[in-house]
Amino acid sequence: MANGKSAIAHKGLLSEGKVIATTAYDLLTNPELIEKAKAEHKQTLGNQIYQSAIPADVVPK
């Protein structure tokens, strides 16, 4: 997301917020979209298991 004090940055933030809100609304009102996304994610990963690039012993301060 863009950040800044200029008018164009502010317009960008508003636009991004609208996109995120609309996407959330679509997912909440149409659970079929979530199932399609899960299926696509599973197909993309194949038999690979997701492994975080952050080591397990790293903790926030």
PDB file of N, CA and C in Angstrom:
ATOM      1  N   MET A   1       0.827  -1.178   0.000  1.00  0.00           N
ATOM      2  CA  MET A   1       0.000   0.000   0.000  1.00  0.00           C
ATOM      3  C   MET A   1       0.870   1.240   0.000  1.00  0.00           C
ATOM      4  N   ALA A   2       0.391   2.234  -0.681  1.00  0.00           N
ATOM      5  CA  ALA A   2       1.101   3.508  -0.732  1.00  0.00           C
ATOM      6  C   ALA A   2       0.939   4.235   0.597  1.00  0.00           C
ATOM      7  N   ASN A   3       1.874   5.090   0.871  1.00  0.00           N
ATOM      8  CA  ASN A   3       1.782   5.881   2.091  1.00  0.00           C
ATOM      9  C   ASN A   3       2.417   7.237   1.810  1.00  0.00           C
ATOM     10  N   GLY A   4       1.861   8.256   2.359  1.00  0.00           N
ATOM     11  CA  GLY A   4       2.430   9.580   2.157  1.00  0.00           C
ATOM     12  C   GLY A   4       1.421  10.654   2.444  1.00  0.00           C
ATOM     13  N   LYS A   5       1.866  11.887   2.267  1.00  0.00           N
ATOM     14  CA  LYS A   5       1.010  13.024   2.582  1.00  0.00           C
ATOM     15  C   LYS A   5       0.451  13.697   1.336  1.00  0.00           C
ATOM     16  N   SER A   6       0.828  13.250   0.177  1.00  0.00           N
ATOM     17  CA  SER A   6       0.351  13.897  -1.043  1.00  0.00           C
ATOM     18  C   SER A   6      -1.076  13.457  -1.369  1.00  0.00           C
ATOM     19  N   ALA A   7      -1.739  14.245  -2.178  1.00  0.00           N
ATOM     20  CA  ALA A   7      -3.113  13.944  -2.570  1.00  0.00           C
ATOM     21  C   ALA A   7      -3.195  12.631  -3.342  1.00  0.00           C
ATOM     22  N   ILE A   8      -2.227  12.388  -4.201  1.00  0.00           N
ATOM     23  CA  ILE A   8      -2.261  11.161  -5.004  1.00  0.00           C
ATOM     24  C   ILE A   8      -2.065   9.928  -4.119  1.00  0.00           C
ATOM     25  N   ALA A   9      -1.230  10.049  -3.081  1.00  0.00           N
ATOM     26  CA  ALA A   9      -1.043   8.923  -2.159  1.00  0.00           C
ATOM     27  C   ALA A   9      -2.328   8.660  -1.383  1.00  0.00           C
ATOM     28  N   HIS A  10      -2.992   9.729  -0.994  1.00  0.00           N
ATOM     29  CA  HIS A  10      -4.252   9.587  -0.261  1.00  0.00           C
ATOM     30  C   HIS A  10      -5.313   8.912  -1.139  1.00  0.00           C
ATOM     31  N   LYS A  11      -5.394   9.322  -2.392  1.00  0.00           N
ATOM     32  CA  LYS A  11      -6.350   8.702  -3.322  1.00  0.00           C
ATOM     33  C   LYS A  11      -6.026   7.224  -3.513  1.00  0.00           C
ATOM     34  N   GLY A  12      -4.739   6.906  -3.574  1.00  0.00           N
ATOM     35  CA  GLY A  12      -4.332   5.512  -3.718  1.00  0.00           C
ATOM     36  C   GLY A  12      -4.744   4.676  -2.522  1.00  0.00           C
ATOM     37  N   LEU A  13      -4.564   5.232  -1.317  1.00  0.00           N
ATOM     38  CA  LEU A  13      -4.962   4.521  -0.106  1.00  0.00           C
ATOM     39  C   LEU A  13      -6.457   4.278  -0.073  1.00  0.00           C
ATOM     40  N   LEU A  14      -7.240   5.269  -0.461  1.00  0.00           N
ATOM     41  CA  LEU A  14      -8.692   5.103  -0.500  1.00  0.00           C
ATOM     42  C   LEU A  14      -9.098   4.032  -1.508  1.00  0.00           C
ATOM     43  N   SER A  15      -8.457   4.061  -2.658  1.00  0.00           N
ATOM     44  CA  SER A  15      -8.764   3.074  -3.692  1.00  0.00           C
ATOM     45  C   SER A  15      -8.416   1.663  -3.222  1.00  0.00           C
ATOM     46  N   GLU A  16      -7.261   1.517  -2.605  1.00  0.00           N
ATOM     47  CA  GLU A  16      -6.849   0.201  -2.107  1.00  0.00           C
ATOM     48  C   GLU A  16      -7.799  -0.301  -1.032  1.00  0.00           C
ATOM     49  N   GLY A  17      -8.233   0.592  -0.170  1.00  0.00           N
ATOM     50  CA  GLY A  17      -9.183   0.212   0.875  1.00  0.00           C
ATOM     51  C   GLY A  17     -10.492  -0.284   0.300  1.00  0.00           C
ATOM     52  N   LYS A  18     -10.948   0.369  -0.763  1.00  0.00           N
ATOM     53  CA  LYS A  18     -12.194  -0.049  -1.413  1.00  0.00           C
ATOM     54  C   LYS A  18     -12.040  -1.427  -2.041  1.00  0.00           C
ATOM     55  N   VAL A  19     -10.901  -1.677  -2.646  1.00  0.00           N
ATOM     56  CA  VAL A  19     -10.654  -2.987  -3.271  1.00  0.00           C
ATOM     57  C   VAL A  19     -10.630  -4.083  -2.208  1.00  0.00           C
ATOM     58  N   ILE A  20      -9.940  -3.832  -1.108  1.00  0.00           N
ATOM     59  CA  ILE A  20      -9.860  -4.826  -0.036  1.00  0.00           C
ATOM     60  C   ILE A  20     -11.241  -5.082   0.560  1.00  0.00           C
ATOM     61  N   ALA A  21     -11.997  -4.006   0.811  1.00  0.00           N
ATOM     62  CA  ALA A  21     -13.335  -4.155   1.394  1.00  0.00           C
ATOM     63  C   ALA A  21     -14.268  -4.903   0.452  1.00  0.00           C
ATOM     64  N   THR A  22     -14.209  -4.595  -0.834  1.00  0.00           N
ATOM     65  CA  THR A  22     -15.069  -5.268  -1.805  1.00  0.00           C
ATOM     66  C   THR A  22     -14.714  -6.746  -1.914  1.00  0.00           C
ATOM     67  N   THR A  23     -13.426  -7.046  -1.890  1.00  0.00           N
ATOM     68  CA  THR A  23     -12.998  -8.439  -1.947  1.00  0.00           C
ATOM     69  C   THR A  23     -13.478  -9.201  -0.714  1.00  0.00           C
ATOM     70  N   ALA A  24     -13.337  -8.598   0.451  1.00  0.00           N
ATOM     71  CA  ALA A  24     -13.808  -9.242   1.686  1.00  0.00           C
ATOM     72  C   ALA A  24     -15.314  -9.482   1.618  1.00  0.00           C
ATOM     73  N   TYR A  25     -16.054  -8.500   1.137  1.00  0.00           N
ATOM     74  CA  TYR A  25     -17.507  -8.645   1.004  1.00  0.00           C
ATOM     75  C   TYR A  25     -17.842  -9.806   0.068  1.00  0.00           C
ATOM     76  N   ASP A  26     -17.161  -9.859  -1.069  1.00  0.00           N
ATOM     77  CA  ASP A  26     -17.407 -10.936  -2.034  1.00  0.00           C
ATOM     78  C   ASP A  26     -17.138 -12.309  -1.414  1.00  0.00           C
ATOM     79  N   LEU A  27     -16.060 -12.422  -0.653  1.00  0.00           N
ATOM     80  CA  LEU A  27     -15.719 -13.702  -0.034  1.00  0.00           C
ATOM     81  C   LEU A  27     -16.714 -14.089   1.057  1.00  0.00           C
ATOM     82  N   LEU A  28     -17.191 -13.101   1.801  1.00  0.00           N
ATOM     83  CA  LEU A  28     -18.146 -13.392   2.872  1.00  0.00           C
ATOM     84  C   LEU A  28     -19.531 -13.740   2.342  1.00  0.00           C
ATOM     85  N   THR A  29     -19.903 -13.169   1.221  1.00  0.00           N
ATOM     86  CA  THR A  29     -21.237 -13.416   0.676  1.00  0.00           C
ATOM     87  C   THR A  29     -21.270 -14.551  -0.337  1.00  0.00           C
ATOM     88  N   ASN A  30     -20.090 -15.042  -0.742  1.00  0.00           N
ATOM     89  CA  ASN A  30     -20.043 -16.123  -1.725  1.00  0.00           C
ATOM     90  C   ASN A  30     -18.966 -17.130  -1.303  1.00  0.00           C
ATOM     91  N   PRO A  31     -19.297 -18.029  -0.378  1.00  0.00           N
ATOM     92  CA  PRO A  31     -18.314 -19.001   0.112  1.00  0.00           C
ATOM     93  C   PRO A  31     -17.722 -19.885  -0.990  1.00  0.00           C
ATOM     94  N   GLU A  32     -18.410 -19.990  -2.102  1.00  0.00           N
ATOM     95  CA  GLU A  32     -17.896 -20.777  -3.228  1.00  0.00           C
ATOM     96  C   GLU A  32     -16.556 -20.217  -3.722  1.00  0.00           C
ATOM     97  N   LEU A  33     -16.379 -18.906  -3.634  1.00  0.00           N
ATOM     98  CA  LEU A  33     -15.119 -18.289  -4.049  1.00  0.00           C
ATOM     99  C   LEU A  33     -13.960 -18.771  -3.182  1.00  0.00           C
ATOM    100  N   ILE A  34     -14.215 -18.939  -1.898  1.00  0.00           N
ATOM    101  CA  ILE A  34     -13.175 -19.418  -0.989  1.00  0.00           C
ATOM    102  C   ILE A  34     -12.791 -20.850  -1.344  1.00  0.00           C
ATOM    103  N   GLU A  35     -13.776 -21.681  -1.632  1.00  0.00           N
ATOM    104  CA  GLU A  35     -13.482 -23.068  -2.011  1.00  0.00           C
ATOM    105  C   GLU A  35     -12.683 -23.122  -3.309  1.00  0.00           C
ATOM    106  N   LYS A  36     -13.025 -22.264  -4.267  1.00  0.00           N
ATOM    107  CA  LYS A  36     -12.269 -22.216  -5.528  1.00  0.00           C
ATOM    108  C   LYS A  36     -10.835 -21.784  -5.279  1.00  0.00           C
ATOM    109  N   ALA A  37     -10.644 -20.790  -4.403  1.00  0.00           N
ATOM    110  CA  ALA A  37      -9.297 -20.313  -4.088  1.00  0.00           C
ATOM    111  C   ALA A  37      -8.479 -21.407  -3.402  1.00  0.00           C
ATOM    112  N   LYS A  38      -9.100 -22.138  -2.484  1.00  0.00           N
ATOM    113  CA  LYS A  38      -8.410 -23.235  -1.807  1.00  0.00           C
ATOM    114  C   LYS A  38      -7.999 -24.312  -2.801  1.00  0.00           C
ATOM    115  N   ALA A  39      -8.897 -24.635  -3.731  1.00  0.00           N
ATOM    116  CA  ALA A  39      -8.590 -25.659  -4.729  1.00  0.00           C
ATOM    117  C   ALA A  39      -7.443 -25.212  -5.634  1.00  0.00           C
ATOM    118  N   GLU A  40      -7.465 -23.956  -6.028  1.00  0.00           N
ATOM    119  CA  GLU A  40      -6.394 -23.427  -6.877  1.00  0.00           C
ATOM    120  C   GLU A  40      -5.063 -23.425  -6.122  1.00  0.00           C
ATOM    121  N   HIS A  41      -5.097 -23.049  -4.853  1.00  0.00           N
ATOM    122  CA  HIS A  41      -3.887 -23.033  -4.030  1.00  0.00           C
ATOM    123  C   HIS A  41      -3.307 -24.446  -3.901  1.00  0.00           C
ATOM    124  N   LYS A  42      -4.178 -25.404  -3.651  1.00  0.00           N
ATOM    125  CA  LYS A  42      -3.738 -26.796  -3.514  1.00  0.00           C
ATOM    126  C   LYS A  42      -3.151 -27.305  -4.832  1.00  0.00           C
ATOM    127  N   GLN A  43      -3.779 -26.948  -5.944  1.00  0.00           N
ATOM    128  CA  GLN A  43      -3.288 -27.372  -7.250  1.00  0.00           C
ATOM    129  C   GLN A  43      -1.925 -26.739  -7.547  1.00  0.00           C
ATOM    130  N   THR A  44      -1.777 -25.480  -7.182  1.00  0.00           N
ATOM    131  CA  THR A  44      -0.524 -24.778  -7.429  1.00  0.00           C
ATOM    132  C   THR A  44       0.619 -25.373  -6.613  1.00  0.00           C
ATOM    133  N   LEU A  45       0.343 -25.690  -5.346  1.00  0.00           N
ATOM    134  CA  LEU A  45       1.383 -26.260  -4.494  1.00  0.00           C
ATOM    135  C   LEU A  45       1.709 -27.697  -4.845  1.00  0.00           C
ATOM    136  N   GLY A  46       0.726 -28.422  -5.358  1.00  0.00           N
ATOM    137  CA  GLY A  46       0.951 -29.835  -5.645  1.00  0.00           C
ATOM    138  C   GLY A  46       1.203 -30.590  -4.356  1.00  0.00           C
ATOM    139  N   ASN A  47       2.265 -31.375  -4.319  1.00  0.00           N
ATOM    140  CA  ASN A  47       2.596 -32.143  -3.114  1.00  0.00           C
ATOM    141  C   ASN A  47       3.553 -31.398  -2.190  1.00  0.00           C
ATOM    142  N   GLN A  48       3.909 -30.172  -2.545  1.00  0.00           N
ATOM    143  CA  GLN A  48       4.820 -29.395  -1.712  1.00  0.00           C
ATOM    144  C   GLN A  48       4.105 -28.912  -0.462  1.00  0.00           C
ATOM    145  N   ILE A  49       4.828 -28.888   0.623  1.00  0.00           N
ATOM    146  CA  ILE A  49       4.305 -28.356   1.873  1.00  0.00           C
ATOM    147  C   ILE A  49       4.926 -26.980   2.073  1.00  0.00           C
ATOM    148  N   TYR A  50       4.100 -26.001   2.433  1.00  0.00           N
ATOM    149  CA  TYR A  50       4.603 -24.650   2.638  1.00  0.00           C
ATOM    150  C   TYR A  50       5.571 -24.643   3.811  1.00  0.00           C
ATOM    151  N   GLN A  51       6.718 -24.014   3.604  1.00  0.00           N
ATOM    152  CA  GLN A  51       7.696 -23.875   4.663  1.00  0.00           C
ATOM    153  C   GLN A  51       8.076 -22.409   4.742  1.00  0.00           C
ATOM    154  N   SER A  52       7.878 -21.822   5.899  1.00  0.00           N
ATOM    155  CA  SER A  52       8.176 -20.408   6.103  1.00  0.00           C
ATOM    156  C   SER A  52       9.671 -20.144   5.949  1.00  0.00           C
ATOM    157  N   ALA A  53       9.988 -19.003   5.372  1.00  0.00           N
ATOM    158  CA  ALA A  53      11.396 -18.605   5.235  1.00  0.00           C
ATOM    159  C   ALA A  53      11.951 -18.107   6.554  1.00  0.00           C
ATOM    160  N   ILE A  54      11.066 -17.821   7.519  1.00  0.00           N
ATOM    161  CA  ILE A  54      11.485 -17.343   8.834  1.00  0.00           C
ATOM    162  C   ILE A  54      11.800 -18.557   9.718  1.00  0.00           C
ATOM    163  N   PRO A  55      12.994 -18.626  10.246  1.00  0.00           N
ATOM    164  CA  PRO A  55      13.333 -19.779  11.104  1.00  0.00           C
ATOM    165  C   PRO A  55      12.399 -19.891  12.303  1.00  0.00           C
ATOM    166  N   ALA A  56      12.174 -21.104  12.770  1.00  0.00           N
ATOM    167  CA  ALA A  56      11.234 -21.362  13.865  1.00  0.00           C
ATOM    168  C   ALA A  56      11.663 -20.712  15.170  1.00  0.00           C
ATOM    169  N   ASP A  57      12.965 -20.513  15.354  1.00  0.00           N
ATOM    170  CA  ASP A  57      13.440 -19.946  16.626  1.00  0.00           C
ATOM    171  C   ASP A  57      13.388 -18.415  16.667  1.00  0.00           C
ATOM    172  N   VAL A  58      12.938 -17.768  15.601  1.00  0.00           N
ATOM    173  CA  VAL A  58      12.834 -16.300  15.578  1.00  0.00           C
ATOM    174  C   VAL A  58      11.522 -15.891  16.225  1.00  0.00           C
ATOM    175  N   VAL A  59      11.609 -14.998  17.198  1.00  0.00           N
ATOM    176  CA  VAL A  59      10.416 -14.513  17.892  1.00  0.00           C
ATOM    177  C   VAL A  59      10.396 -12.980  17.829  1.00  0.00           C
ATOM    178  N   PRO A  60       9.206 -12.383  17.810  1.00  0.00           N
ATOM    179  CA  PRO A  60       9.131 -10.930  17.794  1.00  0.00           C
ATOM    180  C   PRO A  60       9.645 -10.335  19.095  1.00  0.00           C
ATOM    181  N   LYS A  61      10.171  -9.141  19.016  1.00  0.00           N
ATOM    182  CA  LYS A  61      10.667  -8.472  20.228  1.00  0.00           C
ATOM    183  C   LYS A  61       9.640  -7.519  20.766  1.00  0.00           C
TER     184      LYS A  61
END
